[in-house]
């Protein structure tokens, strides 16, 4: 009986793989389902979403995708709630905040589950001891740059505020100006961004990509409404399959991916493009499950801003499709 059970399970897995492969089609005449997806940043953190479009991966899985740029994650989530788009590329923080306010949203997969930042410091800062007593610049308290600064400082074995001061200096241009004049000795930055600013001698002191134990943070996640997820489950499955394959494309097709990064960021600086790819290729997960630990932290922060509200991880996370695809062998097949 046990041998028969094993055989049946193997047959079942084989049939699942066949069914999944039949979903993917390169037939240009095949019916394509129209899907609108919102994204809030044209930087390299979203390269998987761009690659899936430009490399024809969405169409391979029967999806005619329109990517719509929305200026901020908050506004991106708002368009999802209003029904103007079906899916949004969002962070766990934005989803938790919207859910606490009454939105019925769910994250179905997260392709980056950590903060993609590196700590840029002046060339004169040669050691951890050199950083003590100095200032690190952020945009504002509570922003992603603030979270990143604290995480990176702790990654060096130091304590934020106590060992290294954190200053609110404004956006990227203000931080660059403060760095150039010596008002601050460093600032957290997405991978590669520093190469866009000329005349600023610097070094990368630490990156979240180098952590032995990564800082869990649901950063780049497929998000939709619970009603859309329930009534369009197969669409969400095909989207997840496409983005998993696009992640593999990122990891294995460097030069083509760099061309996509250049196109969407509108940059030609080769150092920036190479550094962006080097940074983000390490941060994208092979199996895009949603980090429970990171989501829990974002929920706590959202609840702190809304006294009396309640929210659990299972209220805003359903990555069952990813689990099904992993169990079926689909992801292993993509990475062969």
PDB file of C-alpha atoms in Angstrom, residues 120 189-204 267-276:
ATOM      1  CA  UNK A 120      27.160  54.925   2.008  1.00  0.00           C
ATOM      2  CA  UNK A 189      20.778  54.240  -0.231  1.00  0.00           C
ATOM      3  CA  UNK A 190      19.243  51.661  -2.605  1.00  0.00           C
ATOM      4  CA  UNK A 191      21.902  49.583  -4.422  1.00  0.00           C
ATOM      5  CA  UNK A 192      23.766  51.523  -7.104  1.00  0.00           C
ATOM      6  CA  UNK A 193      22.115  54.911  -6.566  1.00  0.00           C
ATOM      7  CA  UNK A 194      25.303  56.569  -5.293  1.00  0.00           C
ATOM      8  CA  UNK A 195      26.870  56.200  -8.750  1.00  0.00           C
ATOM      9  CA  UNK A 196      24.396  58.732 -10.134  1.00  0.00           C
ATOM     10  CA  UNK A 197      25.947  61.492  -8.027  1.00  0.00           C
ATOM     11  CA  UNK A 198      29.304  62.718  -9.315  1.00  0.00           C
ATOM     12  CA  UNK A 199      32.109  64.175  -7.241  1.00  0.00           C
ATOM     13  CA  UNK A 200      31.294  62.331  -4.022  1.00  0.00           C
ATOM     14  CA  UNK A 201      34.175  60.080  -2.878  1.00  0.00           C
ATOM     15  CA  UNK A 202      32.590  57.296  -0.864  1.00  0.00           C
ATOM     16  CA  UNK A 203      32.614  53.670   0.150  1.00  0.00           C
ATOM     17  CA  UNK A 204      29.877  51.141   0.893  1.00  0.00           C
ATOM     18  CA  UNK A 267      19.875  55.892 -16.792  1.00  0.00           C
ATOM     19  CA  UNK A 268      22.953  55.003 -18.830  1.00  0.00           C
ATOM     20  CA  UNK A 269      25.565  55.165 -16.060  1.00  0.00           C
ATOM     21  CA  UNK A 270      27.195  51.737 -16.311  1.00  0.00           C
ATOM     22  CA  UNK A 271      28.394  51.714 -12.701  1.00  0.00           C
ATOM     23  CA  UNK A 272      24.845  52.394 -11.515  1.00  0.00           C
ATOM     24  CA  UNK A 273      23.392  49.688 -13.756  1.00  0.00           C
ATOM     25  CA  UNK A 274      25.975  47.063 -12.756  1.00  0.00           C
ATOM     26  CA  UNK A 275      25.666  47.894  -9.040  1.00  0.00           C
ATOM     27  CA  UNK A 276      21.868  47.794  -9.232  1.00  0.00           C
TER      28      UNK A 276
END
